[in-house]
CSV table of C-alpha atoms in Angstrom, one decimal:
chain,number,residue,atom,x,y,z
H,29,UNK,CA,-24.9,10.5,53.7
H,30,UNK,CA,-21.6,8.6,54.9
H,31,UNK,CA,-20.4,5.3,53.4
H,32,UNK,CA,-18.7,3.5,56.0
H,33,UNK,CA,-15.5,1.4,55.0
H,34,UNK,CA,-13.7,-1.5,56.9
H,35,UNK,CA,-10.4,-3.0,56.3
H,36,UNK,CA,-10.3,-4.7,60.0
H,37,UNK,CA,-7.4,-7.3,60.3
H,38,UNK,CA,-10.2,-9.5,61.7
H,39,UNK,CA,-13.8,-8.8,61.9
H,40,UNK,CA,-16.2,-10.8,64.5
H,41,UNK,CA,-19.9,-10.5,65.3
H,42,UNK,CA,-18.5,-8.0,68.4
H,43,UNK,CA,-16.9,-5.6,66.0
H,44,UNK,CA,-19.7,-5.9,63.8
H,45,UNK,CA,-22.4,-5.1,66.6
H,46,UNK,CA,-20.0,-2.1,68.2
H,47,UNK,CA,-19.8,-0.4,64.4
H,48,UNK,CA,-24.0,-1.4,63.9
H,49,UNK,CA,-24.3,0.3,67.1
H,50,UNK,CA,-22.3,3.3,66.6
H,51,UNK,CA,-23.1,4.2,63.2
H,52,UNK,CA,-26.8,2.6,62.9
H,53,UNK,CA,-27.7,-1.0,62.2
H,54,UNK,CA,-28.6,-1.6,58.1
H,55,UNK,CA,-32.4,-1.4,57.0
H,56,UNK,CA,-34.6,-1.2,54.2
H,57,UNK,CA,-34.8,2.6,54.6
H,58,UNK,CA,-33.6,5.0,52.1
H,59,UNK,CA,-31.3,6.7,55.1
H,60,UNK,CA,-30.0,3.5,55.9
H,61,UNK,CA,-26.3,3.7,57.0
H,62,UNK,CA,-24.2,2.2,53.9
H,63,UNK,CA,-21.0,-0.5,54.5
H,64,UNK,CA,-18.6,-1.2,52.3
H,65,UNK,CA,-16.2,-4.2,53.5
H,66,UNK,CA,-12.8,-4.1,51.9
H,67,UNK,CA,-11.2,-7.5,53.5
H,68,UNK,CA,-13.9,-10.0,53.1
H,69,UNK,CA,-11.7,-13.2,53.5
H,70,UNK,CA,-10.6,-11.7,57.2
H,71,UNK,CA,-13.6,-12.3,59.1
H,72,UNK,CA,-14.7,-14.9,61.6
H,73,UNK,CA,-16.6,-17.6,59.8
H,74,UNK,CA,-19.9,-16.6,62.2
H,75,UNK,CA,-19.3,-12.7,61.4
H,76,UNK,CA,-19.0,-13.5,57.3
H,77,UNK,CA,-22.0,-15.6,57.5
H,78,UNK,CA,-24.1,-12.8,59.2
H,79,UNK,CA,-23.1,-10.0,57.2
H,80,UNK,CA,-23.6,-12.4,54.1
H,81,UNK,CA,-27.0,-12.6,55.4
H,82,UNK,CA,-27.6,-8.5,56.0
H,83,UNK,CA,-26.6,-8.2,52.5
H,84,UNK,CA,-28.8,-10.4,50.8
H,85,UNK,CA,-31.4,-8.8,53.1
H,86,UNK,CA,-30.6,-5.1,52.4
H,87,UNK,CA,-28.1,-5.5,49.4
H,88,UNK,CA,-28.0,-1.3,49.1
H,89,UNK,CA,-26.4,-1.3,52.8
H,90,UNK,CA,-24.5,-4.0,52.9
H,91,UNK,CA,-21.3,-4.1,50.0
H,92,UNK,CA,-18.3,-6.4,49.9
H,93,UNK,CA,-14.9,-5.3,47.6
H,94,UNK,CA,-12.8,-8.8,47.1
H,95,UNK,CA,-9.1,-8.3,47.5
H,96,UNK,CA,-6.9,-8.0,44.9
H,97,UNK,CA,-5.2,-11.7,45.3
H,98,UNK,CA,-8.0,-14.6,46.5
H,99,UNK,CA,-5.7,-17.6,45.6
H,100,UNK,CA,-6.0,-18.2,48.9
H,101,UNK,CA,-8.5,-17.4,51.4
H,102,UNK,CA,-5.9,-15.3,53.6
H,103,UNK,CA,-3.5,-17.3,55.0
H,104,UNK,CA,-1.4,-14.9,56.6
H,105,UNK,CA,-4.5,-13.6,59.0
H,106,UNK,CA,-3.9,-14.4,62.7
H,107,UNK,CA,-6.1,-16.6,65.0
H,108,UNK,CA,-7.3,-14.6,67.7
H,109,UNK,CA,-9.1,-15.8,70.6
H,110,UNK,CA,-12.2,-13.6,69.7
H,111,UNK,CA,-12.7,-15.8,66.7
H,112,UNK,CA,-11.6,-17.7,64.2
H,113,UNK,CA,-10.7,-16.3,60.4
H,114,UNK,CA,-12.0,-17.4,57.5
H,115,UNK,CA,-9.1,-19.4,55.5
H,116,UNK,CA,-8.9,-22.5,53.9
H,117,UNK,CA,-7.2,-23.7,56.8
H,118,UNK,CA,-9.8,-22.9,59.6
H,119,UNK,CA,-12.6,-23.9,57.3
H,120,UNK,CA,-11.2,-27.4,56.5
H,121,UNK,CA,-10.9,-27.6,60.7
H,122,UNK,CA,-14.3,-26.4,61.1
H,123,UNK,CA,-16.5,-27.2,58.4
H,124,UNK,CA,-16.3,-29.8,55.1
H,125,UNK,CA,-14.2,-28.9,52.0
H,126,UNK,CA,-17.4,-28.1,50.0
H,127,UNK,CA,-17.8,-25.1,52.3
H,128,UNK,CA,-14.2,-23.9,51.7
H,129,UNK,CA,-14.8,-24.4,48.0
H,130,UNK,CA,-18.5,-22.4,48.4
H,131,UNK,CA,-17.0,-19.4,50.1
H,132,UNK,CA,-14.1,-18.9,48.2
H,133,UNK,CA,-16.5,-19.0,44.8
H,134,UNK,CA,-19.1,-16.6,46.9
H,135,UNK,CA,-15.8,-14.2,47.5
H,136,UNK,CA,-14.7,-14.2,44.0
H,137,UNK,CA,-18.2,-13.0,43.1
H,138,UNK,CA,-17.5,-9.7,44.7
H,139,UNK,CA,-17.0,-6.8,42.6
H,140,UNK,CA,-13.3,-5.4,42.0
H,141,UNK,CA,-14.4,-1.8,42.2
H,142,UNK,CA,-17.2,0.5,43.1
H,143,UNK,CA,-18.3,3.6,41.2
H,144,UNK,CA,-19.3,6.1,44.3
H,145,UNK,CA,-20.7,8.4,41.8
H,146,UNK,CA,-20.4,9.2,38.1
H,147,UNK,CA,-17.0,10.9,39.1
H,148,UNK,CA,-15.2,8.9,41.1
H,149,UNK,CA,-14.2,5.0,41.4
H,150,UNK,CA,-13.3,3.1,44.5
H,151,UNK,CA,-10.8,-0.2,44.3
H,152,UNK,CA,-8.8,-2.4,46.2
H,153,UNK,CA,-5.5,-3.7,45.3
H,154,UNK,CA,-1.7,-2.6,44.9
H,155,UNK,CA,-1.0,0.8,45.1
H,156,UNK,CA,2.1,0.7,43.3
H,157,UNK,CA,0.4,-0.1,40.0
H,158,UNK,CA,0.8,1.8,37.1
H,159,UNK,CA,-2.3,3.1,35.6
H,160,UNK,CA,-2.4,0.5,32.6
H,161,UNK,CA,-1.2,-2.4,35.1
H,162,UNK,CA,-4.3,-1.2,37.0
H,163,UNK,CA,-6.7,-1.2,34.0
H,164,UNK,CA,-5.5,-4.9,33.0
H,165,UNK,CA,-6.2,-6.1,36.4
H,166,UNK,CA,-9.4,-4.4,36.5
H,167,UNK,CA,-10.3,-5.9,33.1
H,168,UNK,CA,-9.5,-9.2,34.2
H,169,UNK,CA,-11.5,-9.2,37.1
H,170,UNK,CA,-14.7,-8.2,35.4
H,171,UNK,CA,-13.9,-10.8,32.6
H,172,UNK,CA,-13.5,-13.0,35.4
H,173,UNK,CA,-10.1,-14.5,34.7
H,174,UNK,CA,-8.3,-15.6,37.5
H,175,UNK,CA,-4.8,-13.3,38.0
H,176,UNK,CA,-3.4,-16.2,40.1
H,177,UNK,CA,-3.6,-18.7,37.3
H,178,UNK,CA,-1.3,-16.3,35.0
H,179,UNK,CA,2.6,-16.4,35.9
H,180,UNK,CA,4.0,-12.8,35.3
H,181,UNK,CA,7.3,-10.6,37.0
H,182,UNK,CA,5.2,-7.0,37.6
H,183,UNK,CA,7.9,-4.2,37.0
H,184,UNK,CA,6.4,-0.9,38.0
H,185,UNK,CA,6.6,1.6,35.8
H,186,UNK,CA,7.4,4.8,37.0
H,187,UNK,CA,6.4,7.2,34.2
H,188,UNK,CA,3.1,5.4,34.0
H,189,UNK,CA,2.2,5.8,38.0
H,190,UNK,CA,3.1,9.6,37.9
H,191,UNK,CA,0.2,11.8,38.7
H,192,UNK,CA,0.5,13.0,34.9
H,193,UNK,CA,-0.4,9.5,33.9
H,194,UNK,CA,-3.0,8.7,36.1
H,195,UNK,CA,-4.5,12.2,35.7
H,196,UNK,CA,-4.7,11.2,31.7
H,197,UNK,CA,-6.0,7.8,32.2
H,198,UNK,CA,-9.0,9.4,34.8
H,199,UNK,CA,-9.9,11.8,32.2
H,200,UNK,CA,-10.2,8.8,29.5
H,201,UNK,CA,-12.0,6.8,31.6
H,202,UNK,CA,-14.8,9.8,32.5
H,203,UNK,CA,-13.8,10.2,36.1
H,204,UNK,CA,-12.3,12.5,38.3
H,205,UNK,CA,-10.8,10.9,40.9
H,206,UNK,CA,-10.2,7.0,41.9
H,207,UNK,CA,-9.2,5.9,45.5
H,208,UNK,CA,-7.7,2.5,45.6
H,209,UNK,CA,-7.1,0.9,49.1
H,210,UNK,CA,-4.5,-2.0,49.8
H,211,UNK,CA,-6.9,-3.6,52.3
H,212,UNK,CA,-4.1,-3.6,54.6
H,213,UNK,CA,-4.0,0.0,55.9
H,214,UNK,CA,-3.4,2.3,53.1
H,215,UNK,CA,-5.2,4.7,51.3
H,216,UNK,CA,-4.1,6.2,47.7
H,217,UNK,CA,-6.0,9.5,45.9
H,218,UNK,CA,-5.5,10.2,42.4
H,219,UNK,CA,-7.3,12.9,40.5
H,220,UNK,CA,-7.4,14.6,37.3
H,221,UNK,CA,-5.9,18.0,39.0
H,222,UNK,CA,-4.8,17.0,42.2
H,223,UNK,CA,-1.5,14.9,43.2
H,224,UNK,CA,-1.4,11.7,44.5
H,225,UNK,CA,-2.1,11.7,47.9
H,226,UNK,CA,-1.3,8.4,50.4
H,227,UNK,CA,-2.7,7.8,53.9
H,228,UNK,CA,-2.2,5.1,56.1
H,229,UNK,CA,-5.8,4.2,57.2
H,230,UNK,CA,-8.0,1.2,57.9
H,231,UNK,CA,-11.5,2.4,58.6
H,232,UNK,CA,-12.8,5.6,57.3
H,233,UNK,CA,-15.9,7.3,55.7
H,234,UNK,CA,-16.6,8.7,52.7
H,235,UNK,CA,-19.2,11.2,51.8
H,236,UNK,CA,-20.8,13.2,49.1
H,237,UNK,CA,-19.9,16.8,48.6
H,238,UNK,CA,-22.6,19.5,47.0
H,239,UNK,CA,-20.5,19.5,43.8
H,240,UNK,CA,-20.1,16.0,43.2
H,241,UNK,CA,-17.2,15.3,44.7
H,242,UNK,CA,-16.3,12.9,47.6
H,243,UNK,CA,-14.6,13.5,50.5
H,244,UNK,CA,-12.5,11.3,53.1
H,245,UNK,CA,-13.6,11.7,56.5
H,246,UNK,CA,-11.5,10.5,58.8
């Protein structure tokens, strides 16, 4: 079964309708298509509320991964004629501050990573992070600590970014593969026995293989 992953710059009701018409609408059935949205703060407000409704009805079919930094709700996202993106500014123009706070709090409850199976993890964030920095940020997210409240200077550790370092980290976690998407259009794959690979891609599919591996389907 395919897992559809989305990171559009602006998701609207129209783009969601096209997505579901093409690949299938979420249902409560076991064979229902599954969707993971990697950039939930880049939605038109009506599209975001629609997806929240679908996710509450079909939690196994609609999933969100929060972006790495949610100190602000996508202030860089441009406004387009097809809809108004969910930003603090747009929400304050359309609705009350209470709704702004509520939606921001909701986004911060989204998971920071997903285990696709017992051997593959999917996460969002900076693709240049070392394995140790990635683990620290992931632990902070799982503990509910807000990274925006901690001032620190990020200094890349080239040795810790090497294929060997990621391979050792994955083995310590009992994983064989880590897929990371920066939620802007780049995907990186690190594996125990494979070299790191990077693709420039926004929307893609993942499918399970007979040997338990997960394949990226373009």
